[in-house]
Tab-separated table of C-alpha atoms in Angstrom:
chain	number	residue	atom	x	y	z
A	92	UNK	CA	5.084	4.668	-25.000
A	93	UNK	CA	8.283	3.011	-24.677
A	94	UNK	CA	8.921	-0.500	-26.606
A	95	UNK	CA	9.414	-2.581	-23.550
A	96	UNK	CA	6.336	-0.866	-21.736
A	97	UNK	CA	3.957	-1.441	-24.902
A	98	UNK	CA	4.861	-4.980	-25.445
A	99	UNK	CA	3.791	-5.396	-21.320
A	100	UNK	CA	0.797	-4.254	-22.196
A	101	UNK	CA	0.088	-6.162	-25.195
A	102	UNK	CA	0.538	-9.651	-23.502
A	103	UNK	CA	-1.184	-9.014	-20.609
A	104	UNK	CA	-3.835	-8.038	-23.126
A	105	UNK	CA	-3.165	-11.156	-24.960
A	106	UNK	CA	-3.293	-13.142	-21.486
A	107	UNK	CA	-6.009	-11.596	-20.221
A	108	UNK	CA	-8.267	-12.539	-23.593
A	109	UNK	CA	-7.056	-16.007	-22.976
A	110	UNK	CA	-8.904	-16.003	-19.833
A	111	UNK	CA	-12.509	-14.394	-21.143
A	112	UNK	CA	-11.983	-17.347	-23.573
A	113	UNK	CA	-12.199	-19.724	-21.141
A	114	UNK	CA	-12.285	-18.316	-17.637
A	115	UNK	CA	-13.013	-22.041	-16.470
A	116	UNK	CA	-9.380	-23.513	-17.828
A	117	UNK	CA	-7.037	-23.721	-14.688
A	118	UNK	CA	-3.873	-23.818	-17.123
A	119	UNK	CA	-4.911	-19.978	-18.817
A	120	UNK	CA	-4.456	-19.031	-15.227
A	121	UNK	CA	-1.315	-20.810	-14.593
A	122	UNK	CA	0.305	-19.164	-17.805
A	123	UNK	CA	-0.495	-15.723	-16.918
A	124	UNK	CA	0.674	-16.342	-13.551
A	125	UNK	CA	3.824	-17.768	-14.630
A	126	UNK	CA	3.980	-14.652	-17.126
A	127	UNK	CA	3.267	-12.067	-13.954
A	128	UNK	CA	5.974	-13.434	-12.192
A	129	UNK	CA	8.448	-13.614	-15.227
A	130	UNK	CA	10.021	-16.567	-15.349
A	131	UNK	CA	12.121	-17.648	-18.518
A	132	UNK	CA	10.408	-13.702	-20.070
A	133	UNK	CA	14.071	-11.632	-18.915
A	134	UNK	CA	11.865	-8.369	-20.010
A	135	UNK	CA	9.532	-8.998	-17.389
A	136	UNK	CA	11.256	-9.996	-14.557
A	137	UNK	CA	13.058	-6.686	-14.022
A	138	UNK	CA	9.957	-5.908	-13.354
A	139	UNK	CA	7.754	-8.403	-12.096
A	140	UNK	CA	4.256	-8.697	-10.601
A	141	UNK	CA	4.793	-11.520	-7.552
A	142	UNK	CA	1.705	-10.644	-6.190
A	143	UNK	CA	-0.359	-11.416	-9.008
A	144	UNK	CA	1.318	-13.943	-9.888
A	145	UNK	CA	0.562	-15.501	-6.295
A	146	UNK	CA	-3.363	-14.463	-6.998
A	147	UNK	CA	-3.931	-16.522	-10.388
A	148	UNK	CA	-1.922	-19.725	-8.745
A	149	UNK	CA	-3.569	-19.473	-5.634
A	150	UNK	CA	-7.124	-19.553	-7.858
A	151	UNK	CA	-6.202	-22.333	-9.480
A	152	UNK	CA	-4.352	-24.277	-6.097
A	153	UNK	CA	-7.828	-23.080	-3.563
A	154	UNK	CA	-10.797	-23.680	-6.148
A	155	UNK	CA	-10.014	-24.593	-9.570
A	156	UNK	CA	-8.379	-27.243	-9.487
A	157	UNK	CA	-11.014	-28.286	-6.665
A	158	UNK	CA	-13.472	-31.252	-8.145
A	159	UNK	CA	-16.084	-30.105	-5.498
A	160	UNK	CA	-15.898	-26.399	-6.375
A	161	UNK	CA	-16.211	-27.571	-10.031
A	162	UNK	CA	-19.153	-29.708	-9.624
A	163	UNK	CA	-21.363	-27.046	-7.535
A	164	UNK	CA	-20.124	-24.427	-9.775
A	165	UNK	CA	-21.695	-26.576	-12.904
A	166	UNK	CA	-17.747	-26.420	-14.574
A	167	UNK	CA	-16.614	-29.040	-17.616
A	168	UNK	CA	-15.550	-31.625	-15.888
A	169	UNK	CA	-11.479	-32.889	-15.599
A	170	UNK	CA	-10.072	-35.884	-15.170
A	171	UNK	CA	-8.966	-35.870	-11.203
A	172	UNK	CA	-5.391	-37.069	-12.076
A	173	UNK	CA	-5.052	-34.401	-14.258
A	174	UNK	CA	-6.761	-32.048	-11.997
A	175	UNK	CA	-4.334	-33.057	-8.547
A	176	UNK	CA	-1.378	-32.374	-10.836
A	177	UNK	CA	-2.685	-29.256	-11.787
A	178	UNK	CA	-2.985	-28.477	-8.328
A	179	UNK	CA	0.760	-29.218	-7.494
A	180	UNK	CA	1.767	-26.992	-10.444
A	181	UNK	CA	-0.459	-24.097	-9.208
A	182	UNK	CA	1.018	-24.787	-5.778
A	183	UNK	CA	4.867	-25.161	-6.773
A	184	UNK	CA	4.114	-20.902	-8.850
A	185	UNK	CA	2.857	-19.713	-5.659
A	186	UNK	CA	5.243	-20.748	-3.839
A	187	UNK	CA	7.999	-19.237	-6.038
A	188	UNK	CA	6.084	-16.338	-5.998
A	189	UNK	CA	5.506	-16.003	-2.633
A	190	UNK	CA	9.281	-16.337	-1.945
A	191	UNK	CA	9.714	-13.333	-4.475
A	192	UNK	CA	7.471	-11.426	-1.996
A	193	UNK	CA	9.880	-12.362	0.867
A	194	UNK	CA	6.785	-14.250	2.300
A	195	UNK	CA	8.787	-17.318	3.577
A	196	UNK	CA	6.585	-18.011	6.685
A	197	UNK	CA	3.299	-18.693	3.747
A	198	UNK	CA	5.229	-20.316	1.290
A	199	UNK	CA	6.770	-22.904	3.957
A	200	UNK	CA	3.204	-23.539	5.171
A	201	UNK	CA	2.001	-24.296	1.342
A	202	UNK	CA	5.241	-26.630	0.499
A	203	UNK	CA	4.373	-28.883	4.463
A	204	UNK	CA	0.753	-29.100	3.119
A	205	UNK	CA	1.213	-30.556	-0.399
A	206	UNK	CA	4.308	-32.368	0.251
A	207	UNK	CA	6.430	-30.667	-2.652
A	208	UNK	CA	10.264	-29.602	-1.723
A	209	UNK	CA	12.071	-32.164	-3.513
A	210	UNK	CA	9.924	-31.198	-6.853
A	211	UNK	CA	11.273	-27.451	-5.922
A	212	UNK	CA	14.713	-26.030	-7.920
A	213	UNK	CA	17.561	-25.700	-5.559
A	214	UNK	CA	17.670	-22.103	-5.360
A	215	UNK	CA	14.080	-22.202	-4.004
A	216	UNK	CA	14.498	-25.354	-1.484
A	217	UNK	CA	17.964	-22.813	-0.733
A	218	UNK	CA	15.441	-19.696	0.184
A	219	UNK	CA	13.021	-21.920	2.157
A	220	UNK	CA	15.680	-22.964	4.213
A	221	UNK	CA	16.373	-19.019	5.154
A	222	UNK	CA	16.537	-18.368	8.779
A	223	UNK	CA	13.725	-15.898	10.165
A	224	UNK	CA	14.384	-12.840	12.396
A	225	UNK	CA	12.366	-12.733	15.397
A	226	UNK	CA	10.793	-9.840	14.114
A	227	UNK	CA	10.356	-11.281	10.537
A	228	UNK	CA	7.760	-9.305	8.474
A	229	UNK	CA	8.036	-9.223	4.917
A	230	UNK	CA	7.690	-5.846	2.683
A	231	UNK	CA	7.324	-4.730	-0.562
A	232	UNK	CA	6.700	-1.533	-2.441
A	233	UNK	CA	3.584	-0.611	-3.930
A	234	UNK	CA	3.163	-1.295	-7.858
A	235	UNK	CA	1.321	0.936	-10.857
A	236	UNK	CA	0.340	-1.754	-12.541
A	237	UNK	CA	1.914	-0.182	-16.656
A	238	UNK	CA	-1.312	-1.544	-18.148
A	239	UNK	CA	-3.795	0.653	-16.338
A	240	UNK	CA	-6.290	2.443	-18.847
A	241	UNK	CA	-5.446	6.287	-18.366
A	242	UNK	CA	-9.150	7.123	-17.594
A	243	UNK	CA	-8.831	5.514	-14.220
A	244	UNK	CA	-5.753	7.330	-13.754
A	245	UNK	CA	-6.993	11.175	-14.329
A	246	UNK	CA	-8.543	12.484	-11.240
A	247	UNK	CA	-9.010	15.670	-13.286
A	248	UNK	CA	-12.507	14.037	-14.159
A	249	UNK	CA	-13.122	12.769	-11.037
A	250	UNK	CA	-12.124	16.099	-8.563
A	251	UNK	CA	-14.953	18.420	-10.723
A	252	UNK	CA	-17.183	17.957	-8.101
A	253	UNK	CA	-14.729	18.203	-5.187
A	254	UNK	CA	-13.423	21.354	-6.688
A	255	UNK	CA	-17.065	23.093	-6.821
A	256	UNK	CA	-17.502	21.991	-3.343
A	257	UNK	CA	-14.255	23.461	-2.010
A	258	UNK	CA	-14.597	26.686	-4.172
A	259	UNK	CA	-17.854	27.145	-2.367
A	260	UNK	CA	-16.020	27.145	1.549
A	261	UNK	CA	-13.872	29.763	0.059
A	262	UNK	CA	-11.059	26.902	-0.957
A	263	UNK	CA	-9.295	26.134	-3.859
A	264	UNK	CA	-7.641	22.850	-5.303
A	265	UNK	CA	-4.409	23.888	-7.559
A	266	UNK	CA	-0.970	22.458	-7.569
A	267	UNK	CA	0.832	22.139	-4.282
A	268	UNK	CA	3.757	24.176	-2.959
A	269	UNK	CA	5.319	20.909	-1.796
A	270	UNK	CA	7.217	18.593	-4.057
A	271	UNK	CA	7.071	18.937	-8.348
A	272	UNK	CA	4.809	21.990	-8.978
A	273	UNK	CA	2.435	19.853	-11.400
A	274	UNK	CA	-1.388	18.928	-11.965
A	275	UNK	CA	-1.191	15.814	-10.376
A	276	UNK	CA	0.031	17.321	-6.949
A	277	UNK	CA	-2.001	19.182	-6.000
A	278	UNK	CA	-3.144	20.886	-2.565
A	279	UNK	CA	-6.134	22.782	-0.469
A	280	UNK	CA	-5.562	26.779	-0.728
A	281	UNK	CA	-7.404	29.339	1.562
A	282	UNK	CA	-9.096	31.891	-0.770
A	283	UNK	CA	-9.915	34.103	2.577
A	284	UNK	CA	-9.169	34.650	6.066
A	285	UNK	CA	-10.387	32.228	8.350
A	286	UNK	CA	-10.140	32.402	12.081
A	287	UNK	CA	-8.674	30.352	14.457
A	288	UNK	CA	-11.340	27.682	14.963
A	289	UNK	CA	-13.460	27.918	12.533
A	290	UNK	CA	-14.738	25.077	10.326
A	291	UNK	CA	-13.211	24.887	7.059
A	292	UNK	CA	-15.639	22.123	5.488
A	293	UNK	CA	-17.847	18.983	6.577
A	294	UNK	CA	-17.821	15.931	4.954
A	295	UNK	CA	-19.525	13.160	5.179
A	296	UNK	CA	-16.941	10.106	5.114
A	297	UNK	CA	-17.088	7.012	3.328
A	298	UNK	CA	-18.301	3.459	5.003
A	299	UNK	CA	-16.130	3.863	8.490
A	300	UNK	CA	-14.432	0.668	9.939
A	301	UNK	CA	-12.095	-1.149	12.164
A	302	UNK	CA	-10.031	-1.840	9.433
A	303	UNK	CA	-8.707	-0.751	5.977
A	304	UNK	CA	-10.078	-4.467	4.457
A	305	UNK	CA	-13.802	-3.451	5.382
A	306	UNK	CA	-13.157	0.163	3.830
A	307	UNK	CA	-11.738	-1.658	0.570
A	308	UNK	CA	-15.128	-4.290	0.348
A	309	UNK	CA	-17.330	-1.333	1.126
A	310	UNK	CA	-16.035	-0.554	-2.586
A	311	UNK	CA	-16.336	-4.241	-3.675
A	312	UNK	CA	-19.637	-4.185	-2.834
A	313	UNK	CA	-20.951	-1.593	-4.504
A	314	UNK	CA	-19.127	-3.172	-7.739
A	315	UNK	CA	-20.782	-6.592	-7.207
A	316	UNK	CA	-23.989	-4.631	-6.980
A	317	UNK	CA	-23.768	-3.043	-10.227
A	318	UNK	CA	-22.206	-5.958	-11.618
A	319	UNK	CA	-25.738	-8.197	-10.771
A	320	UNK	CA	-27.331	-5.451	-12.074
A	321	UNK	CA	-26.452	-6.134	-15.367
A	322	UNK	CA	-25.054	-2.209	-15.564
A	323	UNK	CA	-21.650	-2.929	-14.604
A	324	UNK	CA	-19.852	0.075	-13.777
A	325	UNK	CA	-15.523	-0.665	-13.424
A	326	UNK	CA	-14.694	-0.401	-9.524
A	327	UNK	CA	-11.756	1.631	-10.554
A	328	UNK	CA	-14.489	4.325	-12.651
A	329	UNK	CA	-16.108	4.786	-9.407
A	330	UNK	CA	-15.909	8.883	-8.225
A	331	UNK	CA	-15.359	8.020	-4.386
A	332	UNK	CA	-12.159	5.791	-5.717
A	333	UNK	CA	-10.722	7.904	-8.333
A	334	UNK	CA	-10.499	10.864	-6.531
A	335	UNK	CA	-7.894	9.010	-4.189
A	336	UNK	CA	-4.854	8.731	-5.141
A	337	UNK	CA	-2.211	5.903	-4.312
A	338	UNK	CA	1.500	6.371	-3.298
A	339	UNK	CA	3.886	4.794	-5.091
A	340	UNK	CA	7.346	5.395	-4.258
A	341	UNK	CA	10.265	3.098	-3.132
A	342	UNK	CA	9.742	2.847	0.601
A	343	UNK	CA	8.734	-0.756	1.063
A	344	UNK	CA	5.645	-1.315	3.620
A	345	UNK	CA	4.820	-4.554	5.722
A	346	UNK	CA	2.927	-6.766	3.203
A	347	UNK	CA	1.224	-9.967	3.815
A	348	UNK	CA	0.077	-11.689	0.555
A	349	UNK	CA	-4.391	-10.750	1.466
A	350	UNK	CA	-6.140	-13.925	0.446
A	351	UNK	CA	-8.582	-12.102	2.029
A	352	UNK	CA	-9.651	-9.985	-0.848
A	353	UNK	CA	-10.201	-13.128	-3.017
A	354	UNK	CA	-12.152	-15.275	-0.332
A	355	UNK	CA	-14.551	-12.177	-0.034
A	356	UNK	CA	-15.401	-12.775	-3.752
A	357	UNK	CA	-16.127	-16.273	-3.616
A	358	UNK	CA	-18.417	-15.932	-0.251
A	359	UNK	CA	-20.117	-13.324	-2.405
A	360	UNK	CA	-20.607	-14.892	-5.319
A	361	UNK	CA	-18.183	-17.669	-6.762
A	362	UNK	CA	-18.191	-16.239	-10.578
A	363	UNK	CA	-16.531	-13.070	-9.552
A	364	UNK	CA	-13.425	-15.108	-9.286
A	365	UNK	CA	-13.061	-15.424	-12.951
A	366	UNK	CA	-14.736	-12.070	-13.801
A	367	UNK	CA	-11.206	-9.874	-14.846
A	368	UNK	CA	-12.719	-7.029	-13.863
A	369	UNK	CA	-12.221	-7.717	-10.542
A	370	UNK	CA	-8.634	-8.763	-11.496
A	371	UNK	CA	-6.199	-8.956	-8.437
A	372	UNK	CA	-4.141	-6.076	-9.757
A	373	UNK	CA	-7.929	-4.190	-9.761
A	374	UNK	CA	-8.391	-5.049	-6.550
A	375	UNK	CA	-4.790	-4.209	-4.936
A	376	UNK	CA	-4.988	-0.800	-6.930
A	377	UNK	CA	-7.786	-0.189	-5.213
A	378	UNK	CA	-6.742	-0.853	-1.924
A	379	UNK	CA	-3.806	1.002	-2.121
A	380	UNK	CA	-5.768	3.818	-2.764
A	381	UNK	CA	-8.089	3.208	0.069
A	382	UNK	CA	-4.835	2.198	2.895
A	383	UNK	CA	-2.923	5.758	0.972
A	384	UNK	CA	-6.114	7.572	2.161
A	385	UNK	CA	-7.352	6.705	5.440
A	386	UNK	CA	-7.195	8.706	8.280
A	387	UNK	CA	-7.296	6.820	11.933
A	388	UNK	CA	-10.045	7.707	14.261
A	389	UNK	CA	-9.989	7.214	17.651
A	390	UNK	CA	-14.139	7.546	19.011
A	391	UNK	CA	-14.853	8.055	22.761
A	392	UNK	CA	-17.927	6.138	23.676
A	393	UNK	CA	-20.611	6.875	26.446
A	394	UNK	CA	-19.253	3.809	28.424
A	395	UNK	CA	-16.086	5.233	28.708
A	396	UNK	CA	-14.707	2.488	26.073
A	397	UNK	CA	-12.526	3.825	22.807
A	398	UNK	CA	-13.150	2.433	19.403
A	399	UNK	CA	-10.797	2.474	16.898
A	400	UNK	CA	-11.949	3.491	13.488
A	401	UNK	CA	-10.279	3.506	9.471
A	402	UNK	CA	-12.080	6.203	7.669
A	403	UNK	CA	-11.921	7.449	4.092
A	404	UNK	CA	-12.443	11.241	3.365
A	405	UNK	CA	-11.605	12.289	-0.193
A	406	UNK	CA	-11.594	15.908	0.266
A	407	UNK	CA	-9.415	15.719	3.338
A	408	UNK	CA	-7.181	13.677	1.389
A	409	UNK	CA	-6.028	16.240	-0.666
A	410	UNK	CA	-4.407	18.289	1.835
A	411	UNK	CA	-0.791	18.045	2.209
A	412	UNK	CA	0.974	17.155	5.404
A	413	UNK	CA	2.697	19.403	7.825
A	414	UNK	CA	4.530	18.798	11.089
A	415	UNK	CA	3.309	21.969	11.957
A	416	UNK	CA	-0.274	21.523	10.435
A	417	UNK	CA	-2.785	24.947	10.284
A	418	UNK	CA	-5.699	22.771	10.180
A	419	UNK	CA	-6.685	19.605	12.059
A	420	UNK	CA	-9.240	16.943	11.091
A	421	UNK	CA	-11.743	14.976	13.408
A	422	UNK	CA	-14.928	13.891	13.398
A	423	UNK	CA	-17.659	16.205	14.401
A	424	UNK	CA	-19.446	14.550	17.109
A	425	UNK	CA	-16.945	12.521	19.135
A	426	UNK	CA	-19.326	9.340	19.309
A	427	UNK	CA	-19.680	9.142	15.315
A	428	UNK	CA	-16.863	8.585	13.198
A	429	UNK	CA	-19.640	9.560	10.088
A	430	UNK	CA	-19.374	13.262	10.050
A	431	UNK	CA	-15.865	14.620	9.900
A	432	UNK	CA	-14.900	18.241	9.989
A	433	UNK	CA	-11.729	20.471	8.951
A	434	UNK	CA	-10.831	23.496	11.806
A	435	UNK	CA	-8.766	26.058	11.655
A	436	UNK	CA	-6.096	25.306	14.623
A	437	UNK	CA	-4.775	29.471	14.128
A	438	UNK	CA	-5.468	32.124	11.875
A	439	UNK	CA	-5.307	30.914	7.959
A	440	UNK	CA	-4.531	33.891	5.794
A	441	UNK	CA	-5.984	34.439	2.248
A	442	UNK	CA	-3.780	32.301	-0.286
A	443	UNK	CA	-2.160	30.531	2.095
A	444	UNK	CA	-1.619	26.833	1.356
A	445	UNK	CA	-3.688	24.737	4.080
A	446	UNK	CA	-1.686	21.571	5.892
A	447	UNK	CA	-2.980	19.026	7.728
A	448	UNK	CA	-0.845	16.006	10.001
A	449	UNK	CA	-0.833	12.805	8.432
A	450	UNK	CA	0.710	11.819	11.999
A	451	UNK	CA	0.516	11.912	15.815
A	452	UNK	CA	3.534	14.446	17.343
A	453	UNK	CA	7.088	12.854	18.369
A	454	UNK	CA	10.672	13.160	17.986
A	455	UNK	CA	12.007	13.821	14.769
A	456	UNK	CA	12.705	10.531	13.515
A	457	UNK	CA	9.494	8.858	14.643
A	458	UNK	CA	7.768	11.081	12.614
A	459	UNK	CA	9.860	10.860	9.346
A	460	UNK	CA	9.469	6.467	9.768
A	461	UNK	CA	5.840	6.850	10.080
A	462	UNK	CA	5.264	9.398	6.924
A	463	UNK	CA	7.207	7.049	4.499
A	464	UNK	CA	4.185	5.173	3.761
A	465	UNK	CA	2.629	8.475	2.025
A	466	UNK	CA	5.201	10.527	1.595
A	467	UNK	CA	7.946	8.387	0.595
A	468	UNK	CA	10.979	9.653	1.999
A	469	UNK	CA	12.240	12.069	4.693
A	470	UNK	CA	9.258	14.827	5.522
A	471	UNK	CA	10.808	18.172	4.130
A	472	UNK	CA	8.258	20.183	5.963
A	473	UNK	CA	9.722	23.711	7.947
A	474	UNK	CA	9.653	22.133	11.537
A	475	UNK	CA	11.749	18.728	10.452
A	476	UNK	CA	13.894	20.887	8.306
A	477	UNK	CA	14.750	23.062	11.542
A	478	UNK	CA	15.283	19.804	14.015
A	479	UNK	CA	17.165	18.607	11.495
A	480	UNK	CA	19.392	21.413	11.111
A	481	UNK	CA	19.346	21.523	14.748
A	482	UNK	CA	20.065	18.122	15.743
A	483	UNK	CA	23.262	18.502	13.253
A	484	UNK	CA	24.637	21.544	14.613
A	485	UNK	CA	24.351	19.355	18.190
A	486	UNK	CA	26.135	16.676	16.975
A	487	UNK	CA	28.940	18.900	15.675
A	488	UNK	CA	29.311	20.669	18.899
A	489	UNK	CA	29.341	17.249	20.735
A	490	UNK	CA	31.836	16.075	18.453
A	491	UNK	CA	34.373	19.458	18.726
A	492	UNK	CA	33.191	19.171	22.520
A	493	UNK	CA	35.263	15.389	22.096
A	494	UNK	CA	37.972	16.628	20.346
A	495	UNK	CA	38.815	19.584	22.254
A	496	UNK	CA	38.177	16.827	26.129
A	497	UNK	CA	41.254	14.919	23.914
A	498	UNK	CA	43.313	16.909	22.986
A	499	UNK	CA	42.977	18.485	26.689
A	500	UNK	CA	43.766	15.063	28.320
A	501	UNK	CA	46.551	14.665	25.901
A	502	UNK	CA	48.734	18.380	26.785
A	503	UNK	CA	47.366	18.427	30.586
A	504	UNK	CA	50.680	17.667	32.807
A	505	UNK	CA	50.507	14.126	34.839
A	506	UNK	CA	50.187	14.267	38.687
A	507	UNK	CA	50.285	10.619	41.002
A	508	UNK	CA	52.783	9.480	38.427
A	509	UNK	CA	55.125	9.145	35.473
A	510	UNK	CA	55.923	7.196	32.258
A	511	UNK	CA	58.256	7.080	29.661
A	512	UNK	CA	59.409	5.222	26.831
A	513	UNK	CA	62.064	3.091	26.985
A	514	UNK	CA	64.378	2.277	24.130
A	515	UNK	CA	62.410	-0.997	23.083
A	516	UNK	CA	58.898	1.392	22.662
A	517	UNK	CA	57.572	0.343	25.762
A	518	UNK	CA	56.485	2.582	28.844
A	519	UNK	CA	58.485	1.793	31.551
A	520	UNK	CA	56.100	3.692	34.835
A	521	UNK	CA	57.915	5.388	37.977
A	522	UNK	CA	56.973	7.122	40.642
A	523	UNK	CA	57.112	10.806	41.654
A	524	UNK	CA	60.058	12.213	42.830
């Protein structure tokens, strides 16, 4: 492990101790924050953690630093001065933070409410004062959070079962023939013929939903659960998560900084919010794994009405995409999104590599914008590689097309009338004769 990379690791270690000391300290929470975000630490902020950074303040600035949240929560008691400063501190790092994320819009709302621009350095009052575009949405790319323990990062462990299941249907998981030939990309292999139409495997998806939040608490839940139990299992050990895997590349996605996550802790049960295991970076991990993985669902009802559904299948996630896909995924009754199944859409010879759509058809670079989020970059597949090879060859024509139209225009003789250059360099024009 590189120097830089282990001494990452060691102080969020060291940080993260601080807080099992006392979880109930606002200021622990403020100093990792201010560490995530990596002010005044230069080896950090090349590569800094906004977003967490954004969670920890926003802990303390919500409920922490809250006297009512401390009292019902049966929390040592602070003095309020001490605990409304507090409060402006947490308030003045996630704001910084937030305009590391690009999240202007939140951070201006945050510096109206508590009154604090003039306490703000001048390079932040300089980035509130920003215009927005009209169609202002702010992006960032995905992190691997470095400090990750490398069991929840082997799917190896996780896949056994998935492998036994596939191996059964006459499939097999080994590396892919897209991208680095290596374990960790991997793809869905036909071990025999199958025929145009017929199933290649059911599966019974996880929790279906409207949205890729509810997928993600479906997960929470099931933590929580465990956690009450007193047999606390880590979200990120779970086999339905760590079969998925997350894509992190440098193509930068619509973010919005999800409060959303954190609020569904505290509804649940207030204590989770200073329970690390359900950390923010846990949590994001784990939704980018869920948001990498789903698959939208459109379900036909009997009245005629369409619902829109976010589904998680970790078998079908394995395959890799195609433009020209050999199998196609849907559910197998139209009015349940619960019971999905993979179908041949043509003949599948034996050890052919299986490929599935990750997106509806459309021109060429509709479909490329729309498979960044997963793939990362342009889609390689055969049928972009031959529009793109087309498209070029079009433009080149149209451009010798222009050139030749020119220098046509240029030798063709005049008719209606005549010009020439005087000695000054200007055209003097004159009739026909």
């Amino acid at each position: 492990m590189p120097t830089q990379l282990r001494r990452i690791c060691q102080d969020f270690e060291e940080y993260t101790k601080r807080i099992r000391k006392a979880p109930h300290d606002p200021q622990v929470w403020l100093s990792r924050a201010v560490w995530f975000a990596g002010y005044g630490v230069p080896y950090i902020r090349e590569n800094h953690w906004p977003l967490l950074a954004a969670a920890d303040a926003y802990k303390v600035y919500k409920w922490f630093s809250c006297p009512k949240f401390r009292r019902e929560n049966h929390l040592y008691d602070i003095p309020g001065a001490e605990l409304r400063e507090t409060k402006l501190q947490a308030c003045r790092i996630l704001v910084k933070a937030l305009l590391d994320l690009k999240d202007i819009q939140r951070a201006r709302y945050y510096v109206k409410e508590e009154g604090i621009y003039e306490s703000l350095c001048k390079e932040d009052q300089s980035r509130l004062r920003r215009p927005l575009s009209e169609d202002y949405r702010p992006k960032m790319r995905a992190q691997q959070y470095p400090w990750i323990p490398a069991r929840f990062m082997d799917r190896t462990r996780y896949l056994h079962n998935i492998r036994e299941n596939l191996a059964s249907r006459g499939l097999a998981l080994i590396p892919s023939r897209i991208g680095k030939r290596n374990e960790n990309n991997l793809g869905v292999f036909a071990m025999k013929r199958f025929k145009k139409g017929e199933p290649l495997f059911e599966e019974k998806t996880l929790k279906p939903s409207r949205h890729t939040l509810h997928s993600v608490f479906h997960f929470f839940d099931a933590a929580i659960k465990e956690l009450k139990k007193g047999a606390p299992r880590h979200l990120l050990d779970r086999s339905e998560l760590g079969a998925l895997a997350a894509s992190y590349n440098d193509h930068e996605n619509v973010f919005r900084f999800r409060t959303e996550h954190l609020g569904y802790l505290k509804a649940k049960d207030p204590r989770l919010l200073w329970n690390t295991d359900l950390d923010m970076w846990v949590l994001d991990t784990a939704h980018q794994r869920c948001s990498t993985n789903q698959f939208g669902l459109t379900e036909e009802r009997a009245d005629r009405k369409s619902i829109r559904w976010s589904v998680i299948s970790p078998m079908a996630s394995l395959f890799q995409h195609s433009c020209e896909p050999v199998a196609q995924w849907g559910p197998k009754d139209k009015e349940c999104a619960d019971m999905m199944v993979m179908t041949a859409i043509r003949n599948i010879e034996q050890g052919e590599e299986i490929y599935d759509s990750y997106c509806d058809d459309g021109d060429l670079e509709w479909r490329r914008e729309q498979l960044k989020h997963w793939i990362g970059g342009d889609c390689m597949c055969t049928k972009c590689v031959k529009e793109e090879r087309a498209k070029a060859e079009r433009d080149t024509n149209a451009r010798d097309s222009g050139v030749e139209m020119t220098d046509s225009a240029t030798t063709s003789p005049s008719t209606g009338s005549s010009s020439e250059v005087d000695s000054d360099g200007d055209a003097k024009m004159g009739g026909t004769s």
